[in-house]
Coordinates of C-alpha atoms and ligand atoms in Angstrom, one line a residue:
M12 CA -17.7 -25.1 -25.1
T13 CA -15.8 -22.5 -22.8
K14 CA -17.7 -19.1 -21.7
S15 CA -15.5 -16.1 -20.9
L16 CA -15.4 -14.3 -17.9
S17 CA -16.8 -11.3 -19.8
E18 CA -19.3 -13.4 -21.1
L19 CA -20.9 -14.3 -17.7
R20 CA -24.7 -13.0 -16.9
S21 CA -23.9 -11.4 -13.7
R22 CA -21.3 -8.9 -15.4
R23 CA -24.5 -7.0 -16.7
W24 CA -24.9 -6.6 -13.0
F25 CA -21.6 -6.1 -11.2
A26 CA -19.5 -4.8 -14.5
D27 CA -22.0 -2.2 -15.7
T28 CA -19.8 1.3 -15.8
G29 CA -22.9 3.7 -14.9
M30 CA -24.7 4.7 -11.9
R31 CA -26.7 1.2 -11.6
G32 CA -23.4 -1.0 -11.7
F33 CA -21.9 1.5 -9.0
A34 CA -25.1 0.9 -6.8
H35 CA -24.6 -2.9 -7.5
R36 CA -21.0 -3.2 -6.3
Q37 CA -21.7 -0.7 -3.4
R38 CA -24.6 -2.9 -2.1
I39 CA -22.2 -5.9 -2.4
Q40 CA -19.9 -4.2 0.1
Q41 CA -22.5 -3.2 1.8
M42 CA -22.6 -6.6 3.1
G43 CA -19.1 -7.0 3.9
L44 CA -17.7 -8.2 0.4
R45 CA -15.1 -6.7 -1.5
R46 CA -15.8 -5.8 -5.2
E47 CA -13.3 -8.5 -6.6
D48 CA -15.8 -11.2 -4.9
V49 CA -18.4 -10.6 -7.7
L50 CA -16.2 -9.1 -10.3
D51 CA -14.9 -11.9 -12.9
R52 CA -16.1 -15.1 -10.8
P53 CA -19.3 -17.0 -11.7
I54 CA -22.1 -16.2 -9.2
V55 CA -24.1 -19.1 -7.9
A56 CA -27.4 -19.2 -6.7
V57 CA -27.9 -21.9 -3.7
I58 CA -31.7 -22.4 -3.8
N59 CA -32.5 -23.4 -0.4
T60 CA -36.0 -25.5 0.6
W61 CA -35.1 -25.0 4.3
S62 CA -37.6 -24.2 6.9
D63 CA -38.2 -24.5 10.6
L64 CA -41.6 -26.7 9.2
S65 CA -39.8 -29.0 6.8
P66 CA -38.4 -31.9 8.6
C67 CA -37.0 -33.7 5.4
H68 CA -35.0 -30.8 4.7
A69 CA -33.9 -29.7 8.0
H70 CA -30.2 -30.1 7.7
L71 CA -30.0 -28.1 4.2
R72 CA -29.0 -25.0 6.3
E73 CA -25.8 -26.8 7.1
R74 CA -25.8 -28.4 4.2
A75 CA -25.9 -25.0 1.9
E76 CA -22.5 -24.0 3.7
S77 CA -21.0 -27.2 2.3
V78 CA -22.4 -26.5 -1.2
K79 CA -20.7 -22.9 -0.7
R80 CA -17.4 -24.3 0.4
G81 CA -17.5 -25.9 -2.9
V82 CA -18.3 -22.8 -5.1
L83 CA -15.7 -20.8 -3.5
M84 CA -12.9 -23.6 -3.5
A85 CA -13.8 -23.9 -7.3
G86 CA -13.3 -20.0 -7.9
G87 CA -17.0 -18.9 -7.6
Y88 CA -18.8 -16.7 -5.2
P89 CA -22.1 -18.4 -3.6
F90 CA -25.5 -16.8 -2.4
E91 CA -27.8 -18.3 -1.3
L92 CA -31.6 -17.7 -1.7
P93 CA -34.5 -19.4 0.2
A94 CA -37.4 -20.7 -1.5
M95 CA -40.6 -22.2 -0.6
S96 CA -40.0 -24.8 1.7
L97 CA -42.7 -27.4 0.8
G98 CA -42.6 -30.2 3.5
E99 CA -45.1 -32.7 2.7
V100 CA -46.8 -33.8 5.7
M101 CA -47.3 -30.3 7.3
V102 CA -48.6 -28.1 4.2
K103 CA -52.4 -28.0 3.6
P104 CA -54.3 -28.8 1.4
T105 CA -51.5 -30.3 0.0
T106 CA -47.9 -29.3 -1.7
M107 CA -49.2 -30.2 -5.1
L108 CA -51.1 -27.2 -5.0
Y109 CA -47.9 -25.0 -4.3
R110 CA -45.4 -27.0 -6.8
N111 CA -45.9 -24.8 -9.6
F112 CA -45.8 -21.6 -7.3
L113 CA -42.5 -23.0 -6.5
A114 CA -41.5 -23.4 -9.5
M115 CA -42.5 -19.9 -10.8
E116 CA -40.6 -18.5 -7.4
V117 CA -37.3 -20.4 -8.7
E118 CA -37.7 -19.2 -12.5
E119 CA -38.1 -16.0 -11.2
L120 CA -35.6 -15.3 -8.6
L121 CA -33.1 -16.6 -10.9
R122 CA -33.9 -14.4 -13.4
S123 CA -34.6 -11.4 -11.5
L124 CA -30.9 -11.7 -9.6
P125 CA -27.1 -11.1 -10.7
V126 CA -26.6 -15.2 -11.2
D127 CA -24.9 -17.2 -13.7
G128 CA -26.0 -21.0 -12.7
A129 CA -28.1 -22.4 -9.8
V130 CA -27.7 -25.3 -7.0
L131 CA -31.0 -26.9 -6.2
L132 CA -31.2 -27.7 -2.6
A133 CA -34.3 -29.6 -2.3
G134 CA -35.9 -33.5 -2.1
C135 CA -39.1 -33.5 -0.1
D136 CA -41.7 -34.9 -3.0
K137 CA -42.9 -31.6 -4.5
T138 CA -39.7 -29.4 -4.1
T139 CA -37.6 -31.7 -6.7
P140 CA -39.8 -31.0 -9.8
G141 CA -40.6 -27.6 -8.7
T142 CA -37.4 -26.2 -8.5
L143 CA -36.3 -28.0 -11.3
M144 CA -39.3 -26.8 -13.2
G145 CA -38.1 -23.3 -12.6
A146 CA -34.8 -23.8 -13.1
I147 CA -35.3 -25.6 -16.6
S148 CA -37.1 -22.6 -17.6
M149 CA -34.8 -20.4 -16.6
G150 CA -32.1 -22.2 -18.5
L151 CA -29.0 -21.7 -16.3
P152 CA -26.7 -24.3 -15.8
T153 CA -28.0 -26.3 -13.1
I154 CA -27.0 -28.8 -10.8
F155 CA -29.5 -30.5 -8.3
C156 CA -28.2 -31.6 -4.5
P157 CA -30.4 -34.0 -3.2
A158 CA -31.7 -33.8 0.4
G159 CA -30.9 -37.3 1.3
P160 CA -32.9 -40.2 2.7
M161 CA -33.7 -40.2 6.6
L162 CA -31.7 -43.0 8.5
N163 CA -33.5 -46.8 9.0
D164 CA -35.6 -47.4 11.8
R165 CA -36.9 -50.4 13.5
H166 CA -39.8 -51.2 15.9
V167 CA -39.6 -53.9 18.7
S168 CA -43.4 -54.8 19.5
G169 CA -44.2 -57.8 21.3
G170 CA -40.5 -59.4 21.5
R171 CA -40.5 -58.9 17.5
S172 CA -38.3 -56.3 15.6
Q173 CA -39.2 -55.2 12.7
T174 CA -37.7 -52.7 10.0
V175 CA -40.4 -49.5 9.7
G176 CA -39.7 -47.1 7.1
A177 CA -41.8 -43.6 6.6
G178 CA -45.2 -43.6 5.2
T179 CA -45.5 -47.1 4.4
H180 CA -45.6 -48.1 7.8
T181 CA -47.4 -45.2 9.1
R182 CA -50.6 -46.6 6.9
M183 CA -49.9 -50.4 8.2
F184 CA -49.9 -49.5 11.6
W185 CA -53.3 -47.3 11.3
D186 CA -54.9 -50.5 9.4
E187 CA -54.3 -52.7 12.2
K188 CA -55.0 -49.8 14.8
Q189 CA -58.8 -49.7 13.3
A190 CA -58.9 -53.3 13.2
G191 CA -58.1 -53.2 17.2
R192 CA -54.6 -54.8 16.6
V193 CA -52.3 -52.0 18.0
D194 CA -53.3 -50.4 21.2
E195 CA -53.2 -46.8 22.0
A196 CA -49.7 -47.2 24.1
E197 CA -48.4 -48.5 20.9
W198 CA -49.7 -45.9 18.7
I199 CA -48.2 -43.2 20.5
A200 CA -44.8 -45.1 21.2
L201 CA -44.9 -45.5 17.1
E202 CA -44.7 -41.3 16.6
S203 CA -41.2 -41.4 17.8
R204 CA -40.4 -44.4 15.1
M205 CA -40.1 -44.6 11.0
T206 CA -38.8 -41.2 11.1
R207 CA -35.5 -41.4 13.0
S208 CA -33.3 -38.3 11.3
P209 CA -33.8 -35.1 9.0
G210 CA -34.0 -36.4 5.5
T211 CA -36.4 -37.4 3.3
C212 CA -38.7 -40.3 3.5
N213 CA -36.7 -43.8 3.5
T214 CA -38.8 -46.0 1.4
M215 CA -39.2 -45.8 -2.3
G216 CA -41.9 -43.0 -2.1
T217 CA -42.1 -39.6 -4.3
A218 CA -39.2 -38.3 -2.6
S219 CA -36.3 -40.9 -3.8
T220 CA -38.3 -41.5 -6.5
M221 CA -37.9 -38.2 -8.0
T222 CA -34.4 -37.3 -6.9
S223 CA -33.1 -40.8 -8.3
M224 CA -34.9 -39.6 -11.5
T225 CA -33.0 -36.4 -11.6
E226 CA -29.8 -37.8 -11.0
A227 CA -30.6 -40.2 -13.9
L228 CA -31.6 -37.5 -16.1
G229 CA -28.2 -36.4 -15.7
L230 CA -28.8 -33.3 -13.3
A231 CA -27.2 -34.7 -10.0
L232 CA -24.1 -36.1 -9.4
P233 CA -24.1 -40.0 -9.7
G234 CA -24.6 -41.8 -6.5
S235 CA -25.7 -38.7 -4.9
T236 CA -29.4 -39.2 -4.3
S237 CA -29.3 -42.6 -1.9
I238 CA -26.6 -40.7 0.7
P239 CA -28.4 -40.7 3.7
A240 CA -28.8 -37.3 4.8
M241 CA -26.8 -37.8 8.3
D242 CA -24.0 -39.7 6.6
A243 CA -20.7 -37.2 6.5
A244 CA -20.6 -38.2 2.6
H245 CA -23.6 -36.4 2.1
S246 CA -21.7 -32.9 3.2
R247 CA -18.6 -34.0 1.0
M248 CA -21.4 -34.5 -1.9
A249 CA -22.7 -31.2 -1.5
T250 CA -19.2 -29.9 -1.5
G251 CA -18.7 -32.0 -4.7
T252 CA -22.1 -30.1 -6.0
G253 CA -20.6 -26.9 -5.2
E254 CA -17.5 -27.6 -6.9
A255 CA -19.3 -28.9 -10.2
I256 CA -21.4 -26.0 -10.6
V257 CA -18.6 -23.9 -11.3
R258 CA -17.4 -26.1 -13.9
M259 CA -20.5 -26.2 -15.5
I260 CA -20.8 -22.4 -15.8
R261 CA -17.5 -22.3 -17.3
D262 CA -18.5 -25.1 -19.8
D263 CA -22.0 -23.3 -20.6
L264 CA -23.4 -27.3 -19.5
T265 CA -27.1 -25.7 -19.5
P266 CA -30.4 -28.0 -19.0
Q267 CA -30.9 -27.7 -22.7
R268 CA -27.8 -29.8 -23.3
I269 CA -28.6 -32.4 -20.7
L270 CA -32.4 -32.9 -21.2
T271 CA -32.9 -34.9 -24.4
R272 CA -35.2 -37.5 -24.6
G273 CA -32.8 -40.1 -23.9
A274 CA -32.3 -38.2 -20.7
F275 CA -36.1 -38.5 -19.7
M276 CA -36.4 -42.2 -21.2
N277 CA -33.4 -43.0 -19.0
A278 CA -35.3 -41.5 -15.8
V279 CA -38.4 -43.1 -17.1
A280 CA -36.6 -46.4 -16.8
V281 CA -34.8 -45.8 -13.3
Q282 CA -38.6 -45.1 -12.3
M283 CA -39.7 -48.5 -13.2
A284 CA -36.7 -50.4 -12.1
L285 CA -36.7 -48.8 -8.4
G286 CA -40.7 -49.4 -8.4
G287 CA -41.0 -46.0 -8.2
S288 CA -44.1 -43.5 -7.0
T289 CA -47.0 -43.2 -9.4
N290 CA -46.7 -39.2 -8.6
A291 CA -43.4 -39.4 -11.3
A292 CA -45.8 -39.9 -13.8
V293 CA -47.4 -36.4 -13.4
H294 CA -44.2 -34.6 -12.6
V295 CA -41.7 -36.0 -15.3
I296 CA -44.3 -35.4 -18.0
A297 CA -44.3 -31.6 -16.5
L298 CA -40.4 -31.4 -16.7
A299 CA -40.3 -32.9 -20.3
R300 CA -42.9 -30.5 -21.6
R301 CA -41.0 -27.5 -19.6
A302 CA -37.6 -29.2 -21.6
G303 CA -39.6 -29.0 -25.0
V304 CA -39.2 -32.5 -25.2
P305 CA -42.1 -34.8 -26.1
L306 CA -43.1 -37.6 -23.3
T307 CA -46.5 -38.8 -23.0
L308 CA -47.8 -41.7 -20.2
D309 CA -47.6 -44.1 -23.0
D310 CA -43.9 -43.9 -23.1
L311 CA -44.1 -44.7 -19.3
D312 CA -46.5 -47.7 -20.1
A313 CA -43.9 -48.9 -22.8
V314 CA -41.0 -49.2 -20.3
G315 CA -43.4 -50.1 -17.7
R316 CA -44.0 -53.2 -19.5
R317 CA -41.0 -54.3 -19.9
L318 CA -38.9 -53.8 -17.0
P319 CA -39.6 -55.5 -13.8
V320 CA -39.0 -53.9 -10.2
L321 CA -35.7 -54.6 -9.1
A322 CA -34.8 -52.4 -6.1
N323 CA -36.3 -54.4 -3.0
L324 CA -37.4 -51.2 -1.5
F325 CA -41.0 -50.5 0.5
P326 CA -43.2 -50.4 -0.6
S327 CA -43.0 -52.8 -3.5
G328 CA -40.4 -54.9 -1.3
D329 CA -39.0 -55.0 2.3
R330 CA -35.9 -52.6 2.5
L331 CA -34.8 -49.0 2.8
M332 CA -33.0 -46.1 1.1
E333 CA -29.8 -46.7 3.3
D334 CA -29.9 -50.4 2.3
F335 CA -30.1 -49.5 -1.1
H336 CA -27.2 -46.7 -0.8
Y337 CA -24.9 -49.8 0.6
A338 CA -26.2 -52.1 -2.3
G339 CA -24.4 -49.6 -4.3
G340 CA -27.3 -47.0 -5.0
L341 CA -28.2 -45.9 -8.4
P342 CA -25.2 -46.1 -10.7
A343 CA -25.4 -50.1 -9.4
L344 CA -29.0 -50.4 -10.5
M345 CA -28.2 -48.3 -13.7
N346 CA -25.6 -50.9 -14.8
V347 CA -28.3 -53.6 -14.1
I348 CA -30.3 -52.1 -17.0
R349 CA -27.4 -50.5 -18.6
D350 CA -29.5 -52.3 -22.1
E351 CA -32.5 -50.1 -21.4
L352 CA -30.6 -46.8 -21.0
S353 CA -29.2 -44.3 -23.4
L354 CA -25.6 -44.3 -22.4
G355 CA -24.3 -41.8 -24.4
E356 CA -26.3 -38.8 -23.0
M357 CA -24.6 -35.6 -21.3
T358 CA -24.7 -35.2 -17.6
V359 CA -23.5 -32.5 -14.9
T360 CA -20.4 -33.6 -14.6
G361 CA -19.3 -33.5 -18.2
R362 CA -19.1 -36.8 -19.0
S363 CA -22.1 -39.3 -20.4
V364 CA -24.1 -41.6 -18.4
G365 CA -22.0 -44.5 -19.6
E366 CA -19.0 -42.8 -18.3
N367 CA -20.4 -42.4 -14.6
I368 CA -21.8 -45.5 -13.9
E369 CA -18.6 -47.7 -15.7
G370 CA -17.6 -50.4 -13.2
L371 CA -20.3 -49.2 -10.4
T372 CA -21.3 -52.9 -9.6
V373 CA -24.3 -54.1 -7.1
R374 CA -22.9 -55.4 -3.8
D375 CA -25.8 -56.8 -2.3
P376 CA -28.0 -58.7 -5.0
E377 CA -30.9 -58.9 -2.5
V378 CA -31.5 -55.4 -2.4
I379 CA -30.9 -54.2 -6.0
R380 CA -31.7 -57.6 -7.8
P381 CA -30.6 -59.0 -11.5
L382 CA -33.2 -59.1 -13.9
D383 CA -33.9 -62.7 -13.6
R384 CA -35.0 -62.1 -10.3
P385 CA -37.1 -59.0 -9.6
V386 CA -38.4 -58.0 -6.9
S387 CA -42.1 -57.9 -8.9
S388 CA -42.5 -58.5 -12.6
G389 CA -45.8 -56.9 -12.3
G390 CA -44.3 -53.6 -13.2
A391 CA -44.2 -50.3 -11.3
L392 CA -46.7 -48.3 -13.4
A393 CA -49.4 -49.1 -16.0
V394 CA -51.4 -46.8 -17.9
L395 CA -55.2 -47.6 -18.0
R396 CA -57.9 -46.7 -20.5
G397 CA -61.4 -46.7 -21.4
N398 CA -64.4 -45.2 -21.1
L399 CA -64.0 -44.2 -17.4
A400 CA -60.5 -42.8 -18.7
P401 CA -60.2 -42.0 -22.2
N402 CA -57.1 -39.9 -21.4
G403 CA -55.6 -42.0 -19.1
A404 CA -55.1 -43.5 -15.7
V405 CA -52.1 -44.8 -13.7
M406 CA -51.8 -47.7 -11.4
K407 CA -48.6 -49.4 -9.5
P408 CA -49.0 -53.2 -10.0
S409 CA -46.1 -54.0 -8.1
A410 CA -47.9 -52.7 -5.4
A411 CA -51.3 -53.9 -5.6
S412 CA -52.8 -57.3 -4.7
A413 CA -52.2 -60.0 -7.8
K414 CA -56.1 -60.9 -7.0
F415 CA -57.1 -57.1 -8.0
L416 CA -55.5 -56.8 -11.1
R417 CA -58.5 -58.6 -12.9
H418 CA -61.6 -57.5 -11.1
R419 CA -65.2 -56.7 -11.9
G420 CA -67.0 -55.2 -9.0
R421 CA -69.8 -52.7 -8.0
A422 CA -69.0 -48.9 -7.4
L423 CA -69.6 -47.1 -4.0
V424 CA -69.3 -43.4 -4.8
F425 CA -68.0 -40.6 -2.8
D426 CA -68.5 -37.0 -3.8
S427 CA -65.8 -35.5 -1.6
Q428 CA -63.1 -36.3 0.8
P429 CA -65.3 -35.6 3.9
E430 CA -68.0 -37.7 2.9
M431 CA -65.6 -40.8 2.6
Q432 CA -64.2 -40.1 5.3
A433 CA -67.4 -40.1 7.2
A434 CA -68.9 -43.4 5.8
M435 CA -65.6 -45.2 6.7
N436 CA -66.6 -46.0 10.4
D437 CA -70.1 -46.7 9.2
P438 CA -70.8 -50.2 10.4
D439 CA -73.9 -50.3 8.3
L440 CA -72.0 -49.0 5.1
D441 CA -73.0 -50.9 2.2
V442 CA -69.6 -52.5 1.3
D443 CA -67.6 -55.8 0.8
E444 CA -64.3 -56.8 -0.2
N445 CA -65.3 -56.9 -4.0
T446 CA -67.0 -53.4 -4.1
V447 CA -64.8 -50.7 -6.1
L448 CA -64.6 -47.5 -4.1
V449 CA -64.7 -44.7 -6.0
L450 CA -63.5 -41.0 -4.7
R451 CA -64.2 -38.0 -7.3
N452 CA -64.0 -34.1 -7.4
A453 CA -60.2 -34.9 -6.0
G454 CA -58.3 -33.9 -9.0
P455 CA -56.2 -31.0 -10.1
V456 CA -59.3 -28.7 -10.5
G457 CA -61.7 -30.5 -8.0
A458 CA -59.6 -31.0 -5.0
P459 CA -58.4 -28.2 -6.3
G460 CA -54.4 -29.7 -6.1
M461 CA -55.0 -33.1 -6.6
P462 CA -54.0 -34.3 -3.1
E463 CA -53.0 -37.7 -2.4
W464 CA -56.2 -39.0 -1.4
G465 CA -56.1 -41.6 -3.6
N466 CA -55.2 -44.7 -1.5
L467 CA -58.9 -44.6 0.3
P468 CA -59.0 -45.9 3.8
I469 CA -60.6 -49.6 4.2
P470 CA -63.8 -49.4 5.7
K471 CA -63.5 -50.2 9.1
K472 CA -65.9 -53.0 9.5
L473 CA -63.8 -54.9 6.8
L474 CA -60.6 -54.1 8.4
E475 CA -62.1 -56.1 11.6
R476 CA -62.7 -59.2 9.3
G477 CA -59.2 -59.2 8.0
V478 CA -59.6 -57.1 4.4
R479 CA -56.6 -55.0 3.7
D480 CA -56.9 -54.3 0.0
M481 CA -59.7 -53.5 -2.1
V482 CA -59.9 -51.8 -5.8
R483 CA -60.0 -48.0 -5.3
L484 CA -60.4 -45.5 -7.7
S485 CA -60.1 -41.6 -8.1
D486 CA -59.0 -38.6 -9.9
A487 CA -56.4 -37.8 -6.8
R488 CA -52.9 -39.1 -6.5
M489 CA -51.5 -41.2 -4.0
S490 CA -48.4 -41.1 -1.6
G491 CA -45.3 -42.9 -3.2
T492 CA -45.2 -44.5 0.1
H493 CA -48.3 -46.1 0.1
Y494 CA -49.6 -49.6 -1.4
G495 CA -52.8 -51.3 -2.5
S496 CA -55.1 -51.7 -5.5
C497 CA -55.5 -48.1 -6.3
V498 CA -56.2 -46.6 -9.5
L499 CA -55.1 -43.1 -9.8
H500 CA -54.9 -40.0 -11.8
I501 CA -58.0 -40.7 -13.7
S502 CA -58.2 -38.0 -16.6
P503 CA -60.2 -36.0 -17.5
E504 CA -61.3 -35.6 -13.9
A505 CA -64.5 -35.5 -12.7
A506 CA -64.5 -31.7 -12.2
V507 CA -64.2 -31.0 -15.5
G508 CA -66.8 -33.2 -16.6
G509 CA -64.7 -36.3 -17.0
P510 CA -66.5 -39.6 -17.3
L511 CA -65.7 -40.3 -13.2
A512 CA -68.5 -37.5 -12.9
L513 CA -71.3 -39.8 -14.1
V514 CA -70.7 -42.8 -11.9
R515 CA -73.3 -43.8 -9.7
T516 CA -73.0 -46.1 -6.7
G517 CA -74.2 -49.9 -7.7
D518 CA -72.7 -49.2 -11.3
V519 CA -70.0 -52.2 -12.2
I520 CA -66.6 -51.1 -13.2
E521 CA -64.2 -53.7 -14.9
L522 CA -60.4 -53.1 -13.9
D523 CA -57.7 -55.1 -16.6
V524 CA -54.3 -54.4 -15.9
A525 CA -52.9 -56.9 -18.5
A526 CA -55.3 -55.4 -21.0
R527 CA -55.0 -51.8 -19.6
L528 CA -58.4 -51.6 -19.3
L529 CA -60.5 -49.4 -17.0
A530 CA -64.6 -49.2 -18.1
L531 CA -67.1 -48.4 -16.6
V532 CA -70.1 -51.3 -17.6
V533 CA -72.9 -48.6 -18.8
D534 CA -73.9 -48.2 -22.1
D535 CA -73.1 -45.0 -23.8
A536 CA -76.7 -43.4 -24.1
E537 CA -76.9 -44.1 -20.6
L538 CA -74.1 -42.2 -20.0
M539 CA -75.2 -39.2 -22.5
A540 CA -78.2 -38.8 -20.6
R541 CA -76.5 -38.6 -17.3
H542 CA -74.1 -36.1 -18.6
A543 CA -76.8 -33.9 -19.8
H544 CA -77.4 -33.6 -16.1
W545 CA -74.3 -33.1 -14.7
K546 CA -73.3 -29.5 -13.3
P547 CA -69.7 -28.7 -12.0
P548 CA -68.6 -28.6 -8.3
A549 CA -68.8 -24.9 -6.7
Q550 CA -65.2 -23.3 -6.8
P551 CA -64.7 -22.7 -3.1
Y552 CA -61.9 -20.1 -4.0
A553 CA -63.2 -16.6 -5.5
R554 CA -59.7 -15.1 -5.2
G555 CA -56.2 -15.7 -4.5
Y556 CA -53.4 -18.0 -5.8
A557 CA -55.8 -21.1 -5.6
R558 CA -57.7 -19.4 -8.0
L559 CA -55.4 -18.8 -10.3
Y560 CA -54.5 -22.3 -9.8
T561 CA -57.9 -23.6 -10.9
Q562 CA -58.0 -21.7 -13.9
H563 CA -54.8 -22.8 -15.3
V564 CA -53.8 -26.1 -14.2
T565 CA -53.5 -28.7 -16.8
Q566 CA -54.7 -32.2 -16.5
A567 CA -52.9 -35.4 -14.9
H568 CA -51.9 -36.7 -18.0
E569 CA -50.2 -33.3 -19.2
G570 CA -48.3 -32.9 -15.8
C571 CA -50.3 -30.2 -14.3
D572 CA -48.5 -27.3 -14.7
F573 CA -49.7 -23.9 -15.4
D574 CA -51.1 -23.3 -19.2
F575 CA -49.0 -20.3 -19.2
L576 CA -46.0 -22.1 -17.6
E577 CA -45.4 -25.1 -20.4
G578 CA -43.0 -24.9 -23.4
T579 CA -39.6 -22.8 -24.6
A580 CA -40.8 -19.6 -25.5
P581 CA -37.7 -17.1 -24.7
T582 CA -38.3 -14.9 -22.1
P583 CA -36.1 -11.4 -22.0
E584 CA -34.0 -11.0 -19.7
P585 CA -34.5 -7.9 -17.4
P586 CA -33.0 -4.7 -18.4
I587 CA -30.5 -3.0 -16.2
F588 CA -31.5 0.3 -15.1
Ligands
LIG611 FE1 -41.0 -35.3 3.1 FE2 -41.8 -37.7 2.7 S1 -42.7 -35.9 4.3 S2 -39.9 -37.1 2.0

């Protein structure tokens, strides 16, 4: 399928013979371009999520130049368009509050401007799904250019040198500090460790999970996602991405032609084999619903039951993304699980998944394990249900303690994050290692924005006794770089009246991961009586974007998109007057 130049969308602006067309060409020349630069050439939007306060994207200004070089060499013309930059750590209250904002921005940027296709420059957690959701809804040919992981780092202390990775080790060292095993001087020294260079988190956190799933979907060049951000190969990959988008525009290779159910199931298989972030459950469902592809938590659970974790990466394993790259990266991993994949799916290369990965094999079997020697057979994701989570909850068994995969314990309930934080240092807190910590009102509506509060801290008095894991429940999310026996995304959430709202301190909670069960051991009559007295928590936002968010966000099992953005209903092109 080849698109002629006269069919380019941008020609509606630039080839118009009336006064408007004159004005569009005039304004192009005002910027120093020639009229022939935009006539008869595909126009490429280079959507850039760079900002001075987004460390994971600090290099994307330079990478945009590499992308542009590729576009020009292939005969297109690039325009760089800045989009909301969501640096995971700096943005408060949570980047998840703004994922849909970014998606709306990208969709409307593409719709309102004279462009024929898009390169998405992103990588930090929400920027990948956010940019993709918008681009999918707009439907122009689109390719993703991943920011790439930061470089490996090591920390030396007490004569011992250890590999340290972003996020995972922050939490580990924090717990050791709370337990009195890391002093203030080492804590300060650690500030300059773990995050050694620009680039996304180098553990298998949400960033690497989502960029890898994007590659598996067929929306990024094969092997692109694991290239370290500071490797010269990253710049070459960006140039290749710029060349590819021009081909895609000419071939009219739109997301609709790439994003089939088979493509989504490939992405889910990759998530499981990587030991990917639980956050992926929310994002991949949101992406599928934008593409009009049916995908549910049960689909994810079914793959999670079959596929073990093969990538030896923190937090499930003990290596980092740079090691994964040297071991062969995603194409090598996909070859190991090729029997699980739909190899005929189309990709941005114009070739199938199977053709893209052919002959690309594992170079280090310690990092990318064979199927008969997995890192964990516990699975990267389990979907739990029961009277406490009628619509589902998720857990990452591969990052949990085996002893807690089947557990009954007494609940200790917190209604808010500040209440929980205040209690954690209390030496008189009525808690032991078998207690189930519960945090509620931290979901999509309750927080709002479903922040990463789900990795509830271990109470200080237990840390001092050597406890490092407990069963923890919430309607929040958890950083993909973190670990522990945390049940997350409980749906429906407490703030909309889900059963989580009815739990009381002292109730018994039953968790059985093998049976996929999460139950509150309280009889139905008692729960109905409690529900009759339940009142929704007050909403702090009377105006603004957060108000729009709380009114329209869907629940975790539905992807947390806005109800008015889901689906594939056509949106008219803007009139050119
Ligand atoms: Fe940006 Fe982890 S904070 S990728």
